[in-house]
Coordinates of C-alpha atoms in Angstrom, one line a residue:
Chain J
X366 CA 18.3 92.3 110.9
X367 CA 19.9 91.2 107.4
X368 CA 16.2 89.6 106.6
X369 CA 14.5 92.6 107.5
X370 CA 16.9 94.6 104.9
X371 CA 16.1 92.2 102.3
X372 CA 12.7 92.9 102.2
X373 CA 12.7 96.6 102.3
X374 CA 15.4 96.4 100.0
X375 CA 12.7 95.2 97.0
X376 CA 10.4 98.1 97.1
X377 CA 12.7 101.0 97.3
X378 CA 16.5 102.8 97.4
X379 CA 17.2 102.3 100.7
X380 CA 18.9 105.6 102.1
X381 CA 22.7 104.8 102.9
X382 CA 26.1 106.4 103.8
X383 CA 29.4 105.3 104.5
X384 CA 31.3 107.1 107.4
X385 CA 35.4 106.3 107.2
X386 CA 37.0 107.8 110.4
X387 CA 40.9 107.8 111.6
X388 CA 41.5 104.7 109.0
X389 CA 45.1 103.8 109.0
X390 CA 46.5 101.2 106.8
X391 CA 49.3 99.7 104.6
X392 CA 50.9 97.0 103.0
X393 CA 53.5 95.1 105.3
X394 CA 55.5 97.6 106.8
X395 CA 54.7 100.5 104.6
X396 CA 52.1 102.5 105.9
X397 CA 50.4 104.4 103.1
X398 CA 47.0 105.7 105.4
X399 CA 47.9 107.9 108.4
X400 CA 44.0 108.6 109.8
X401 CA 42.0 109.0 106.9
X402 CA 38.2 110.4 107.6
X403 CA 35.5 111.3 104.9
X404 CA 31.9 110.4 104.8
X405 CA 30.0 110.0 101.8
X406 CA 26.3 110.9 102.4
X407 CA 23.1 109.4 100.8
X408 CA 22.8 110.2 97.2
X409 CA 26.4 112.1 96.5
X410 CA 28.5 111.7 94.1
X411 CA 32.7 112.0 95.9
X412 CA 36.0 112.1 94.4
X413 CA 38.6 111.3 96.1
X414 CA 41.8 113.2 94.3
X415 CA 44.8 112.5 94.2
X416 CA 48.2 111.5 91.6
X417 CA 49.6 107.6 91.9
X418 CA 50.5 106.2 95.3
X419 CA 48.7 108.7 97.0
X420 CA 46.6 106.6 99.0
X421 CA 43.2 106.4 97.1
X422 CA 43.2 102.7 95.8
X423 CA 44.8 101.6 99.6
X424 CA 41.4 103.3 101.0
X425 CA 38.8 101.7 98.2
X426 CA 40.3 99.0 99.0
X427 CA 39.8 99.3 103.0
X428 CA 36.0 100.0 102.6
X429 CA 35.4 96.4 100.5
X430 CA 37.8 94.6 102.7
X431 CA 40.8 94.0 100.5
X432 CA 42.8 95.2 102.6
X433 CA 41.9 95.5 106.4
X434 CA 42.6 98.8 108.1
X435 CA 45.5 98.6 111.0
X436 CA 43.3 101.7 113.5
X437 CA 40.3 103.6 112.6
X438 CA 36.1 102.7 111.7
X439 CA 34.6 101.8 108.4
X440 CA 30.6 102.2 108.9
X441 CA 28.2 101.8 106.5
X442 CA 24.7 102.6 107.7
X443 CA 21.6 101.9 105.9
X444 CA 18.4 103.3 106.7
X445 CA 19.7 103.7 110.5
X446 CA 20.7 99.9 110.9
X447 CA 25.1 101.0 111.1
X448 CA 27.4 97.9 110.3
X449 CA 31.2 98.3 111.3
X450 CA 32.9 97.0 107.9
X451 CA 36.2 96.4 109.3
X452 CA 37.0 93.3 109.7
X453 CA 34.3 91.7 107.2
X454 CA 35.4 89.7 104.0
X455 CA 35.0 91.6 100.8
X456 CA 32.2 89.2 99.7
X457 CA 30.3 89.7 103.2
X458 CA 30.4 93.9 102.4
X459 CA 29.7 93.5 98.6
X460 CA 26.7 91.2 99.9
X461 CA 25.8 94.3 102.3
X462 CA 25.1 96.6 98.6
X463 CA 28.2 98.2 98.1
X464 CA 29.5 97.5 94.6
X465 CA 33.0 98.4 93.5
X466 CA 34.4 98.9 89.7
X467 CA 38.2 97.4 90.4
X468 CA 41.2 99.3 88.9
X469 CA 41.8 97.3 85.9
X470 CA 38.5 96.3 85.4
X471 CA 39.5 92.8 86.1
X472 CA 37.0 90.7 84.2
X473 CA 37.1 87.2 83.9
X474 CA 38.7 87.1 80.6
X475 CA 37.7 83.3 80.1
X476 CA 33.7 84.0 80.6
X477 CA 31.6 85.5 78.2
X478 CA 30.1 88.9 78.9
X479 CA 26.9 87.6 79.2
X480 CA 28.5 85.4 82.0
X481 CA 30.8 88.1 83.7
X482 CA 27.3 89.8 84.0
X483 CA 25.1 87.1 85.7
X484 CA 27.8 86.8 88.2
X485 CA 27.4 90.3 89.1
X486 CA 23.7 88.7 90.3
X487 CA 25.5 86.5 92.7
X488 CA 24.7 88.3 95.9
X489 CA 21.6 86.7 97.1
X490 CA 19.5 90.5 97.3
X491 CA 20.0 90.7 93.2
X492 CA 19.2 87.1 92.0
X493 CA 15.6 87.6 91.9
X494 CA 16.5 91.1 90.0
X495 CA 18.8 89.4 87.9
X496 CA 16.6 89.6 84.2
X497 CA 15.3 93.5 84.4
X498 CA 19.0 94.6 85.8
X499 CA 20.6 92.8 82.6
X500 CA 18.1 94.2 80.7
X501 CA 18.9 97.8 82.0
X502 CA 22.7 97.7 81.4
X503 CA 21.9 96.0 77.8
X504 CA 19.6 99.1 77.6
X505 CA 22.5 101.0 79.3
X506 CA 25.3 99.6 76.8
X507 CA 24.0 98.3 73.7
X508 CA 27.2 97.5 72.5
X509 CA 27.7 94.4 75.3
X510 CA 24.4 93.0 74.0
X511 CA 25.7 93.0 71.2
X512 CA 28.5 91.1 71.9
X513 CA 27.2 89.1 75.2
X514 CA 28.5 86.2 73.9
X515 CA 32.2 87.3 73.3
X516 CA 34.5 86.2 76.3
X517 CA 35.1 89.4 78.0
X518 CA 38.7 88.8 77.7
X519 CA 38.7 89.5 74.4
X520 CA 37.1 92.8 74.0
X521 CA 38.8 96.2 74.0
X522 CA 40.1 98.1 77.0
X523 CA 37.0 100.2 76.3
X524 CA 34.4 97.3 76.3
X525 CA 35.9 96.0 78.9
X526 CA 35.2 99.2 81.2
X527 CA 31.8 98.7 79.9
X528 CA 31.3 95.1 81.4
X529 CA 33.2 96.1 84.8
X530 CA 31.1 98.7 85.0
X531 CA 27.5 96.8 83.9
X532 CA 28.5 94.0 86.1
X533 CA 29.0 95.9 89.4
X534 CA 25.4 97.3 88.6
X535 CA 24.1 93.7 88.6
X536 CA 24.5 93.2 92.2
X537 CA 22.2 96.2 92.7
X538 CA 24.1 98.4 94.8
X539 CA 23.1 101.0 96.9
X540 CA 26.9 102.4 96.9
X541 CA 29.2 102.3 94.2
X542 CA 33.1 102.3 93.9
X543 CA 34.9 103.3 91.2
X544 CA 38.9 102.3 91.8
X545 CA 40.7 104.4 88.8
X546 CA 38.3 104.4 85.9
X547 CA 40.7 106.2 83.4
X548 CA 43.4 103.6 83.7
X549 CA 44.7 102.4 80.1
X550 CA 41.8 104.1 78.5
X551 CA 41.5 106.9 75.7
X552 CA 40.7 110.3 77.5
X553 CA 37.4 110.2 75.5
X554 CA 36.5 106.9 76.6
X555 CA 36.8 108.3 80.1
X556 CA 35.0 110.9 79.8
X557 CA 31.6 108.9 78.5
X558 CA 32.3 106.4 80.6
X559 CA 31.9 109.2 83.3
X560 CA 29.2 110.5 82.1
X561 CA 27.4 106.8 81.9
X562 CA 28.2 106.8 85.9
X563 CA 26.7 109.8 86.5
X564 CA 23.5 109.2 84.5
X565 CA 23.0 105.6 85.9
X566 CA 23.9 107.1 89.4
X567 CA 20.7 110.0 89.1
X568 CA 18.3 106.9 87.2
X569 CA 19.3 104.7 89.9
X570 CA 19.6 107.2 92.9
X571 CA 23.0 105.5 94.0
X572 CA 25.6 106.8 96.3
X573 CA 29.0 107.1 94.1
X574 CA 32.2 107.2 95.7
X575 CA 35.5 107.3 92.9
X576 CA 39.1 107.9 93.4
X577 CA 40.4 109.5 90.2
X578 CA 43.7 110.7 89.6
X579 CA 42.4 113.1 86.3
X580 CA 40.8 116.1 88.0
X581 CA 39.6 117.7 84.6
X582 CA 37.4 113.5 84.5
X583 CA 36.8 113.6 88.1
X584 CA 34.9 116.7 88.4
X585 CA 32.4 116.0 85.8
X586 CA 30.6 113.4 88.2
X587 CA 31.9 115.5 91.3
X588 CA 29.2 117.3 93.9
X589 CA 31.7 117.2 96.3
X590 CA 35.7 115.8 96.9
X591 CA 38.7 115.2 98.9
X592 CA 42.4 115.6 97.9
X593 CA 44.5 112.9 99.0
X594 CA 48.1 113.5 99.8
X595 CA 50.8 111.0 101.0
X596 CA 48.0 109.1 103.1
X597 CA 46.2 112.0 104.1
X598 CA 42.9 114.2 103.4
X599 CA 45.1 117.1 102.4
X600 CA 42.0 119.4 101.4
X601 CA 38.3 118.9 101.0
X602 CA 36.2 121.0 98.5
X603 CA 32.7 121.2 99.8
X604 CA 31.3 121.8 96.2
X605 CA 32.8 120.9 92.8
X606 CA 33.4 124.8 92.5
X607 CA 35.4 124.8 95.6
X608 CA 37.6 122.0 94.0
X609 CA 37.6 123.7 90.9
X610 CA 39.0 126.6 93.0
X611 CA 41.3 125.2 95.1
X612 CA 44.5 126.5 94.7
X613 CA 46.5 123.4 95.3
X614 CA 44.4 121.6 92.6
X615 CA 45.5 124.5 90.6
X616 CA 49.0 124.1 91.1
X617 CA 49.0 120.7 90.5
X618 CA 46.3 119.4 87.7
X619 CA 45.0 122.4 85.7
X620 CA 49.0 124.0 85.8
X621 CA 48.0 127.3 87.1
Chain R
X192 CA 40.3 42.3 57.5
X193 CA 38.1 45.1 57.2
X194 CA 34.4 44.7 57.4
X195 CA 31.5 46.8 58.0
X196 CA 30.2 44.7 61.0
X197 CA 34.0 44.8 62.8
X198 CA 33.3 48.8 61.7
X199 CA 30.2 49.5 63.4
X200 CA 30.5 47.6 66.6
X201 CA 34.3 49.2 66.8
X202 CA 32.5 52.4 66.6
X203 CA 30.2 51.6 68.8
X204 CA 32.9 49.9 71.5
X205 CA 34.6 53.0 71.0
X206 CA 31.6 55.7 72.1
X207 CA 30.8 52.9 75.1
X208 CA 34.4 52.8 76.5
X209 CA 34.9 57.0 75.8
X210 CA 31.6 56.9 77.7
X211 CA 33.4 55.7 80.7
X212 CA 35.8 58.0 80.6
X213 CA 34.4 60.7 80.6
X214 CA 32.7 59.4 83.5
X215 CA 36.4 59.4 85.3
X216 CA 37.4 62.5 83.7
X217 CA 35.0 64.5 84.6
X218 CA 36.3 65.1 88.2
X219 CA 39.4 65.6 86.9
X220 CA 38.3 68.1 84.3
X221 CA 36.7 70.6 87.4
X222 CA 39.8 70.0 89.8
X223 CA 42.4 70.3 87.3
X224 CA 40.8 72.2 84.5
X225 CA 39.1 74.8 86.7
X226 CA 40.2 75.1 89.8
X227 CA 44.2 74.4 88.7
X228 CA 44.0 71.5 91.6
X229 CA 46.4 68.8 90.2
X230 CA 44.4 66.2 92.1
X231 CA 46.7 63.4 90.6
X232 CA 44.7 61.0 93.8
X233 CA 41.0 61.4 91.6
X234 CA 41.7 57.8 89.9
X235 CA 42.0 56.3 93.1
X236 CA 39.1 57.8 94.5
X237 CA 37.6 56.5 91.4
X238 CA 39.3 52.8 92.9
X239 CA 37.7 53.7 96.5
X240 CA 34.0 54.1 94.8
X241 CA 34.7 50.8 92.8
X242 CA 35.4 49.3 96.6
X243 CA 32.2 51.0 98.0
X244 CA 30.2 49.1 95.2
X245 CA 31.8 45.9 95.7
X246 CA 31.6 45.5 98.8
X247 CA 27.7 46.7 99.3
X248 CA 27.2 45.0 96.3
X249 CA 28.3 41.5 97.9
X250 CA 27.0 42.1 101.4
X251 CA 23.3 43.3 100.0
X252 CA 23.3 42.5 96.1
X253 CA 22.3 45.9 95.6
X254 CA 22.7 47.1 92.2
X255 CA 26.2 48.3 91.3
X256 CA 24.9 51.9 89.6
X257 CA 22.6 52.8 92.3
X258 CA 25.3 52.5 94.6
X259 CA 27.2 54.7 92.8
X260 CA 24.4 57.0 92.6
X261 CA 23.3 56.6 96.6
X262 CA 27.3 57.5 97.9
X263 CA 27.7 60.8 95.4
X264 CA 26.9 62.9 98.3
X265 CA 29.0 60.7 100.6
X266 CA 31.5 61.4 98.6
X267 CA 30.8 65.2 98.4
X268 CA 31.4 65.7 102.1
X269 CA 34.8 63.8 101.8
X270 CA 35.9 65.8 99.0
X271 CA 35.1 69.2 100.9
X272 CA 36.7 67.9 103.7
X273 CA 39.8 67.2 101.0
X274 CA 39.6 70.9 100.1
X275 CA 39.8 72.4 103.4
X276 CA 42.8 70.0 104.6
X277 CA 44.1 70.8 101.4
X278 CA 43.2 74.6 102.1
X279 CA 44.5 75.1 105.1
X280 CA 47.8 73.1 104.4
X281 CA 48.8 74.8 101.6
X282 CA 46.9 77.4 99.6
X283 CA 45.9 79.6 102.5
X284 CA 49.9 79.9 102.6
X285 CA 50.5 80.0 99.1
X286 CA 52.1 76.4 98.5
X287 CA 49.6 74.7 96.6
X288 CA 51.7 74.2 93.9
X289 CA 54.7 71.9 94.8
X290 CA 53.5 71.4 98.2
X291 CA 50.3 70.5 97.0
X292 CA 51.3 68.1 94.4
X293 CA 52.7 66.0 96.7
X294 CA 49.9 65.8 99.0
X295 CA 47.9 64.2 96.3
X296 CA 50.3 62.0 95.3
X297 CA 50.7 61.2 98.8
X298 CA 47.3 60.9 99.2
X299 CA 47.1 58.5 96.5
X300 CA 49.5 56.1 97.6
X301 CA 47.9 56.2 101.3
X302 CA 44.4 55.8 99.7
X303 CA 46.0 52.6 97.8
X304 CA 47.4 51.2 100.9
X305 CA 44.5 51.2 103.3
X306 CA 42.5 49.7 100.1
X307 CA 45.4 47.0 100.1
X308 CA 44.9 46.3 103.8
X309 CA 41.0 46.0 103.6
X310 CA 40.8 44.0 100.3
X311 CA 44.0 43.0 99.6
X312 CA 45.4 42.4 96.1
X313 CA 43.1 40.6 94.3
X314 CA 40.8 41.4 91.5
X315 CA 37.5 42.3 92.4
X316 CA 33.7 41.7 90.9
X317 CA 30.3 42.5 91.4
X318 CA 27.6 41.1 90.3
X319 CA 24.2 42.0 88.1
X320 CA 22.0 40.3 86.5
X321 CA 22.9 42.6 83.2
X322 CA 26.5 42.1 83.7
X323 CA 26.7 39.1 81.0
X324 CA 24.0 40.3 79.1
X325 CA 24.5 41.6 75.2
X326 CA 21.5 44.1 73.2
X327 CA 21.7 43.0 69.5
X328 CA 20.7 45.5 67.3
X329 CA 21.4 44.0 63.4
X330 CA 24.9 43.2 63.1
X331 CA 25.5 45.7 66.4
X332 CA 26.7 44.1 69.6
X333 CA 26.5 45.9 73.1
X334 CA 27.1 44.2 76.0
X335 CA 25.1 45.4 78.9
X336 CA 28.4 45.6 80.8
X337 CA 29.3 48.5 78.3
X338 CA 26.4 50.2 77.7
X339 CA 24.8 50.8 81.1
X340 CA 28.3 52.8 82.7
X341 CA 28.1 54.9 78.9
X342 CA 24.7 55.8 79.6
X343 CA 25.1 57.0 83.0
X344 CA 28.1 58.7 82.6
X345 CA 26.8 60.7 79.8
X346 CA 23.8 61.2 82.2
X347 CA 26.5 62.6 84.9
X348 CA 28.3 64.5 82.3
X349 CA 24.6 66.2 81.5
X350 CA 24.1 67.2 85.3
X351 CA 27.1 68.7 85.6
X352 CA 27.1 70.7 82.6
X353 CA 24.2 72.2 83.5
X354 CA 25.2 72.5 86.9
X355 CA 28.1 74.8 85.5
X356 CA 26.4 76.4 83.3
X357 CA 22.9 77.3 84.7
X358 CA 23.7 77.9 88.4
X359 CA 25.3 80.8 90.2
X360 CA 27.5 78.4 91.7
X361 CA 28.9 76.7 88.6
X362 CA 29.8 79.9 87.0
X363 CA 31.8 80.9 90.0
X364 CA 33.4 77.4 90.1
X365 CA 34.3 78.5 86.2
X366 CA 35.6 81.8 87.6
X367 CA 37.4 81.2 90.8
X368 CA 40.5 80.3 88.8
X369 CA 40.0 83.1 87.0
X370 CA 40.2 86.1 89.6
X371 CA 39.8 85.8 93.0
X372 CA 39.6 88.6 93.8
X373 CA 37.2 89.6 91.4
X374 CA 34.7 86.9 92.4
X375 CA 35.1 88.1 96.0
X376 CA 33.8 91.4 94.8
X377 CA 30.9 89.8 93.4
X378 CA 29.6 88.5 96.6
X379 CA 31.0 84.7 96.4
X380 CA 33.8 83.4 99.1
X381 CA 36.1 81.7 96.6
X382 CA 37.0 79.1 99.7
X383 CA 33.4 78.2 99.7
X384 CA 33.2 78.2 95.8
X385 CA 36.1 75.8 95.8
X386 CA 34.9 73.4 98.4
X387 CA 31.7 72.8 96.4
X388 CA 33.7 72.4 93.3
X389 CA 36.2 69.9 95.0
X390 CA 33.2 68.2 96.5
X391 CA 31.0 67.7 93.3
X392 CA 34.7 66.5 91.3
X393 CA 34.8 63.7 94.5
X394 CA 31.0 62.9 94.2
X395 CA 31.5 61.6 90.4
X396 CA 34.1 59.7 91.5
X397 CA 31.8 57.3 93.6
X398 CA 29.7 56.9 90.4
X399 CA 32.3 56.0 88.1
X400 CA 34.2 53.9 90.4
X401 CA 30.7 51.6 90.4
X402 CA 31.1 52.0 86.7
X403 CA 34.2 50.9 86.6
X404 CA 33.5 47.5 88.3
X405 CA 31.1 46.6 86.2
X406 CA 33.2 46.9 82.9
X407 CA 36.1 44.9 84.6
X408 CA 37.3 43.5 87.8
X409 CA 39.5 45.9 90.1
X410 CA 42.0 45.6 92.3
X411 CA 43.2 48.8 94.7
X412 CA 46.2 50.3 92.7
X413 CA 44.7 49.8 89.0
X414 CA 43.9 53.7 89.3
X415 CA 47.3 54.1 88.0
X416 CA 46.7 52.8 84.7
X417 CA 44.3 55.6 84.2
X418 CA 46.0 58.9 85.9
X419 CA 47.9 59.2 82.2
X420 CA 44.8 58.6 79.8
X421 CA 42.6 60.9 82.1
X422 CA 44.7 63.7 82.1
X423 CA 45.5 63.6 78.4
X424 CA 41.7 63.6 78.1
X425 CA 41.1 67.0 80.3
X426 CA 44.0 68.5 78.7
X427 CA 42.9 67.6 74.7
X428 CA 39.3 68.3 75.9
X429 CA 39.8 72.1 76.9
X430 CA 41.0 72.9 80.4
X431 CA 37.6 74.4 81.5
X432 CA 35.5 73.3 79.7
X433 CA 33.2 70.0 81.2
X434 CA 31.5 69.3 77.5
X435 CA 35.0 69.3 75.8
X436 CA 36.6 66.8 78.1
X437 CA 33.1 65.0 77.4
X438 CA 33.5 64.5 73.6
X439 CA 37.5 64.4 74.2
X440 CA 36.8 61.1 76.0
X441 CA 34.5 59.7 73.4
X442 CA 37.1 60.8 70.7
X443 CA 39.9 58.3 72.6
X444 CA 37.7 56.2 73.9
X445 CA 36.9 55.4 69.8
X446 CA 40.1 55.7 68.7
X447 CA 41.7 53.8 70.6
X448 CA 38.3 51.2 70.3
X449 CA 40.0 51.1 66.2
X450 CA 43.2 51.1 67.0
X451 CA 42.6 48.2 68.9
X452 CA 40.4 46.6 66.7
X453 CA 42.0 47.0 63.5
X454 CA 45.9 46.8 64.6
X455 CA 46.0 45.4 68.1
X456 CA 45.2 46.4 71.4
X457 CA 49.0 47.2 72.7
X458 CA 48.7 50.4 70.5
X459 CA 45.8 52.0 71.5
X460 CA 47.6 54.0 74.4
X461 CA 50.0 55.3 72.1
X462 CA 47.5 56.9 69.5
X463 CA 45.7 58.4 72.4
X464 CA 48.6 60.7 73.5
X465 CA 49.7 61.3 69.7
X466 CA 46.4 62.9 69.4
X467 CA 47.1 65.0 72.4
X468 CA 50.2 65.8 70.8
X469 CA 49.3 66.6 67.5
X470 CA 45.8 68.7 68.9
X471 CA 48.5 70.9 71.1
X472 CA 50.9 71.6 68.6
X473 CA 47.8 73.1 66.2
X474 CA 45.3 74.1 68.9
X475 CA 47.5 74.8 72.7
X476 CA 43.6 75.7 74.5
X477 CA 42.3 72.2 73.3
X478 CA 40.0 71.3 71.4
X479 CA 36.8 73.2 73.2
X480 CA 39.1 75.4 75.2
X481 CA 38.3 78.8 76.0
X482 CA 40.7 81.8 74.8

């Protein structure tokens, strides 16, 4: 089945969606999930919403692995072949085409850009990919050509974003996670590196899910969204309007 | 008594012996410089690859070097075998780092006994038809004995940079260390990434033990003499970086060639670690080390 993906895989986008139903999960005895379910269709770009300790990192997290689910399903499916992630090791999913920008970025500060890239390329699916896809996110962010020979750790929070965000590109993924993109950086830095996502998600026809905790960032890439409160879907906005709209997202991020 | 003859071949001495080291220290320089394994047992596997060429090499005459060469992968197995005993024992539960210190010094001292109780205590030889052989180039000296472990531990040393540097795998064995996590969300099982690395740090072991015995006779526990000079060699090197613990092992292995040469041999140890010393106090990474 896996070979048969592979193949395809070189000729085209493959169509895939993630499906997360009744998850439940936490950290020791905390539970911070309590049945989460929201699907992420071919192509969209979803928000998940949501201020600090919400939730939104905990479920990231359960769709790569990280952290492993305590009830519910995690199912990717990809062009009608559906794989149950639960239970698989993050580098077993991420070899599946799901890419994930972590919260924090973390890089490894003791490689060089040029290296944090290439082992972006380690899945086996993007080896063979591995020169045009660093020439795209060179293209993409001149600035790390530029400096591809700096070690990452010694770039600025910025840059850094940059090379987290280039590197989860060079596995090819069909889905990308974003974990937190405006952590520690300027709100103008957010807001291109937003718009970068969503340009490289249309060029690239990706899927794009990203838990955000700054509505007024979040919607710019948003066609649709969940809110996220104490470990549960507490609203979901059908269209970036209805977000926009909502009155709890009122109340509680534009101050209404 | 200074001459330019004593000069030259105490230069050359010098870049022959660092040769060999770097030939030990390279294992050293993955486990401990890039994985953060303080594998304090990698002289004596050095010791046990010195035994695997001296025994074949009386049995069979085979030449010392190929021997070397022929176990590497022997050796490859048995150090991934190390890391997943050593995996499952202590980092899976988070003691590597006491815990796990001891198990190699543990290991060392079991390694030496069984050694002891196959070969006993005496000093061991093999033989070559280079071994008492000398190239004269000029006024240059360079016994055979010398020479061949320089060149084919710089040889190694070449391999395995290139390894790290021009393979997936080596630049996830230079990451593991580094995050995890991180290199789990590229696509890489860090356990896996770790086995190799343990397994290729074992491998140069076998070589450079065959090395080893044909610069001078060994007995099981003369691994000790080394654990010191090795790991003042990864450390002044770079921790991470294989070229820098390269040309750190040249740099003792000549200093202490003039040291020994122009004010006795019974110094040489201590100008190795004043080096270390003094490179710490101006440069902490080393002298190649990243960051």
């Amino acid at each position: 089945m896996r070979s048969f993906t592979i193949r395809k895989w070189k000729g085209r986008i493959l169509a895939s969606s993630l499906t997360i139903t009744d998850v439940e999960a936490g950290y020791g005895s905390v539970r911070v999930l309590h049945g989460v379910s929201i699907t992420v269709e071919d192509g969209e770009s979803v928000v998940l919403l949501g201020s600090n300790g919400n939730g939104k990192s905990t479920l990231i997290k359960c769709i790569t692995g990280i952290v492993r689910p305590s009830a519910g399903a995690i199912t990717l499916d990809v062009d009608g072949v559906t794989t149950d992630l639960v239970g698989m090791a993050p580098q077993d999913i991420v070899g599946l085409g799901i890419a994930m920008v972590p919260e924090g970025r973390r890089l490894f500060p003791a490689l060089s850009v040029e290296e944090n890239l290439v082992l972006g390329a380690f899945r086996k699916e993007a080896r063979p990919m591995i020169a045009e896809n660093l020439d795209f996110v060179f293209e993409t962010f001149p600035r790390l050509k530029e400096r591809r020979g700096q070690l990452a750790g010694s770039m600025s929070g910025g840059e850094q974003q940059m090379v987290a965000v280039a590197r989860a590109l060079m596995s090819n993924p069909k889905i990308l996670l974003v974990d937190e993109p405006s952590v520690g950086l300027a709100p103008i830095l957010v807001s291109q590196m937003i718009a970068k996502i969503k340009e490289l998600k249309d060029q690239r026809a990706m899927t794009v899910l990203m838990a955000e905790q700054n509505f007024n960032q979040a919607i710019k890439i948003a066609d649709r969204g969940y809110v996220i409160v104490h470990g549960e879907i507490a609203y979901e906005g059908a269209t970036a309007e209805d977000l926009s709209n909502n009155d709890m997202i009122k109340e509680y991020y534009l101050g209404a | 008594m200074f001459t330019f003859d004593l000069l030259i071949n105490a230069v050359a001495a010098g870049l022959m012996l660092g040769g060999f080291y770097a030939a030990v220290a390279i294992g050293l320089s993955i486990t401990f410089g890039q994985l953060d394994i303080v594998n304090i047992a990698h002289p004596t596997f050095v010791i046990l690859g010195s035994f695997v060429a001296f025994v074949i090499n009386e049995s069979f005459g085979i030449d010392p070097v190929l021997i070397g060469v022929v176990f590497m992968p022997i050796f490859y197995f048995l150090g991934m075998g190390l890391y997943q005993i050593y995996y499952v024992s202590f980092e899976k539960t988070g003691q590597e780092s006491l815990s796990g210190l001891a198990f190699f010094f543990g290991l060392m001292f079991i390694l030496e006994v069984l050694m002891i109780l196959a070969f006993g205590v005496d000093y061991r030889l093999v033989s070559a038809a280079y071994i008492g052989e000398t190239l004269h180039i000029g006024p240059l000296d360079l016994p055979l004995r010398m020479l061949i472990p320089a060149v084919a531990a710089t040889l190694m040393t070449i391999a395995v940079v290139l390894y790290m540097s021009k393979t997936f795998m080596g630049k996830a064995i230079m990451a593991v260390s580094q995050d995890r996590l991180a290199l789990q969300l590229m696509g890489a099982d860090p356990i896996r990434v770790k086995r190799i690395a343990l397994g290729i740090a074992i491998a140069t072991a076998a070589l450079a033990g065959a090395l080893l015995i044909i610069i001078q006779p060994v007995e099981p526990s003369v691994g000790r003499l080394y654990i010191g000079r090795i790991f003042a060699i990864v450390v002044l090197g770079g921790m991470g970086s294989i070229s820098g613990t390269f040309f750190a092992a040249i740099l003792i292995g000549v200093v202490e060639s003039f040291i020994a040469t122009f004010y006795g041999p019974s110094w040489a140890p201590a100008v190795g670690f004043g080096i270390l010393l003094l490179t710490l106090a101006i440069r902490p990474q080393g002298l190649f080390g990243r960051a």
